[in-house]
XYZ file of C-alpha atoms in Angstrom:
198
model
C 9.474 16.767 -20.769
C 8.950 20.179 -19.714
C 6.719 20.022 -16.065
C 4.109 22.065 -17.694
C 4.185 18.658 -19.428
C 4.866 16.473 -16.170
C 1.994 17.991 -15.002
C -0.555 17.781 -18.115
C 0.010 13.690 -17.604
C -0.103 13.096 -14.233
C -3.406 15.360 -14.570
C -4.601 12.685 -16.982
C -4.180 9.764 -14.452
C -5.031 11.731 -11.793
C -8.668 11.825 -14.286
C -8.787 8.347 -15.595
C -8.678 6.764 -12.316
C -10.365 8.720 -10.598
C -13.798 8.527 -13.800
C -13.237 4.631 -12.136
C -13.574 4.959 -8.511
C -16.563 7.458 -9.540
C -18.658 5.617 -12.046
C -18.781 2.196 -9.833
C -19.331 3.657 -6.460
C -20.952 7.070 -7.460
C -20.028 10.272 -5.457
C -20.239 9.599 -1.262
C -18.531 6.236 -1.958
C -15.741 7.075 -3.848
C -12.321 6.943 -2.863
C -9.860 10.170 -2.844
C -7.001 7.151 -1.080
C -8.373 4.773 -3.845
C -7.699 7.583 -6.580
C -3.719 8.195 -6.158
C -3.509 4.650 -5.490
C -4.639 4.131 -8.847
C -2.057 6.684 -9.862
C 0.711 4.682 -7.432
C 0.152 8.399 -5.920
C 0.145 9.441 -2.053
C -3.674 11.161 -1.108
C -1.277 15.277 -0.470
C 0.517 15.082 -4.054
C -3.794 13.949 -5.098
C -4.519 16.744 -3.357
C -1.447 19.197 -5.132
C -3.498 18.678 -8.166
C -7.458 18.326 -7.087
C -7.453 20.739 -4.089
C -11.222 18.333 -2.485
C -12.929 15.321 -3.557
C -15.026 18.107 -5.183
C -13.435 19.380 -7.322
C -11.680 15.920 -8.793
C -15.558 15.521 -9.496
C -16.379 19.120 -10.936
C -13.310 17.931 -13.332
C -15.246 15.384 -13.985
C -18.427 16.760 -14.939
C -16.553 19.850 -17.134
C -14.447 16.248 -19.164
C -18.024 14.668 -19.776
C -19.567 18.578 -21.101
C -16.452 18.739 -23.102
C -17.506 14.728 -24.806
C -20.838 15.788 -25.356
C -20.117 18.803 -26.554
C -17.608 17.317 -29.421
C -20.539 14.321 -29.845
C -23.272 17.419 -30.604
C -19.707 18.491 -32.633
C -19.629 15.573 -34.504
C -23.136 14.223 -35.689
C -24.465 16.515 -38.050
C -22.364 16.190 -40.739
C -22.795 18.549 -44.170
C -26.453 17.113 -45.911
C -26.981 14.968 -42.616
C -31.365 14.738 -42.156
C -32.214 15.754 -38.182
C -33.291 11.789 -38.361
C -29.733 11.101 -38.604
C -28.738 12.845 -36.630
C -30.746 12.084 -34.076
C -29.311 8.529 -34.435
C -26.249 9.667 -34.031
C -26.666 11.792 -31.233
C -28.664 8.334 -29.912
C -26.569 5.148 -31.425
C -22.857 7.639 -30.505
C -24.100 7.863 -26.846
C -24.422 4.806 -26.353
C -21.455 3.940 -27.128
C -19.778 6.761 -25.649
C -21.324 5.146 -21.728
C -19.778 1.606 -22.802
C -16.247 2.560 -23.480
C -15.097 6.116 -21.971
C -15.352 5.732 -18.254
C -15.163 9.960 -17.937
C -17.814 10.575 -18.998
C -18.968 7.760 -17.506
C -18.276 9.289 -14.629
C -20.049 13.153 -15.619
C -23.251 10.925 -15.926
C -22.853 8.816 -12.766
C -21.724 11.778 -10.850
C -24.299 14.232 -12.237
C -27.441 11.423 -12.014
C -26.310 11.419 -7.839
C -26.555 14.466 -7.388
C -30.224 15.690 -9.010
C -31.102 12.012 -6.555
C -29.789 13.875 -3.542
C -30.665 16.976 -3.972
C -27.174 18.552 -4.360
C -27.006 18.594 -8.466
C -27.944 21.000 -10.433
C -27.149 18.188 -13.244
C -26.204 20.868 -16.320
C -24.494 17.715 -18.091
C -28.121 15.674 -18.641
C -30.247 18.551 -18.854
C -28.021 19.970 -21.794
C -27.949 16.076 -22.876
C -32.020 16.110 -22.933
C -32.370 19.448 -24.308
C -30.113 18.556 -26.958
C -32.386 15.953 -28.223
C -35.246 17.399 -27.499
C -34.224 20.167 -30.198
C -32.463 17.182 -32.562
C -36.368 16.151 -32.601
C -38.882 18.639 -33.217
C -36.066 18.914 -35.872
C -37.741 15.693 -36.556
C -40.631 16.209 -36.703
C -41.017 19.429 -38.460
C -40.084 17.720 -41.935
C -42.167 14.371 -41.109
C -39.160 11.921 -39.845
C -40.843 11.450 -37.126
C -44.136 11.258 -36.826
C -45.236 10.183 -32.941
C -47.809 12.416 -31.610
C -46.030 11.979 -28.336
C -44.110 16.035 -27.650
C -39.969 16.347 -27.990
C -39.320 16.503 -24.692
C -41.036 12.608 -24.339
C -40.027 10.963 -26.940
C -36.386 12.641 -26.109
C -37.180 11.263 -22.529
C -37.811 7.287 -24.729
C -34.120 7.807 -26.117
C -32.582 8.139 -23.217
C -33.947 5.940 -21.168
C -32.815 3.595 -23.718
C -29.352 4.738 -24.024
C -29.394 5.402 -20.702
C -30.846 1.345 -19.664
C -28.499 0.305 -22.821
C -25.100 0.153 -20.419
C -26.913 -2.391 -18.134
C -27.927 -4.463 -21.013
C -24.331 -3.601 -21.821
C -23.245 -6.233 -19.439
C -24.793 -9.125 -21.403
C -23.010 -8.905 -24.552
C -19.965 -8.615 -25.944
C -18.532 -5.732 -27.661
C -19.950 -6.578 -31.475
C -23.499 -7.990 -30.024
C -24.098 -4.726 -28.095
C -23.082 -2.602 -31.336
C -26.101 -5.266 -33.339
C -28.232 -4.966 -30.286
C -28.376 -1.277 -30.315
C -28.680 -1.117 -34.124
C -31.835 -3.360 -33.353
C -33.194 -0.935 -30.820
C -32.951 1.947 -32.810
C -35.413 0.344 -35.491
C -37.956 -0.487 -33.059
C -38.197 2.872 -31.502
C -37.714 4.765 -34.346
C -40.714 2.306 -36.010
C -42.289 3.199 -32.851
C -41.282 7.608 -33.403
C -41.760 8.318 -37.062
C -41.747 6.764 -40.901
C -40.775 3.658 -41.089
C -39.549 4.455 -44.505
C -37.055 6.499 -43.221
C -33.811 5.410 -42.112
C -32.161 8.333 -41.516
């Protein structure tokens, strides 16, 4: 194995360990020493890959943006309706937040920064903006008929998605999927034509 490949694998291990630490403790309470311990590295060796705690957090937010970008690409296959895309994005995001520690950490880091007034929240703003855009398209074709603005509907959907993570601790993976589908149907009944199932 080449030095470059070893370095890449080490970087991935560090990101996975950091994702666990940041998603559990947030930026302020996460410890670089704990990240190093999770990887079996010394703190100094870890700093050889990421120069600071801030750089490590930035790398995780960039990972979150990459994951979201991939989700956006995959959410609208040929022939998908705007409502189908909306369902794919919201349900998919809820599942991804449950399953992907890197995405969970990125969202937690962005949220912590916004609450502390120290971050821009570019990932969260991109997620919201993308959902607003799809809601507008669904409104344009009549799949979403609620009179609320696209921004309000997007905020409702994202509140459900992020709130689902708290509900997730009460359900198994199989039950979580079933519960999420029921929630999607309920939301659809509130904002759209119940004859359209997306």
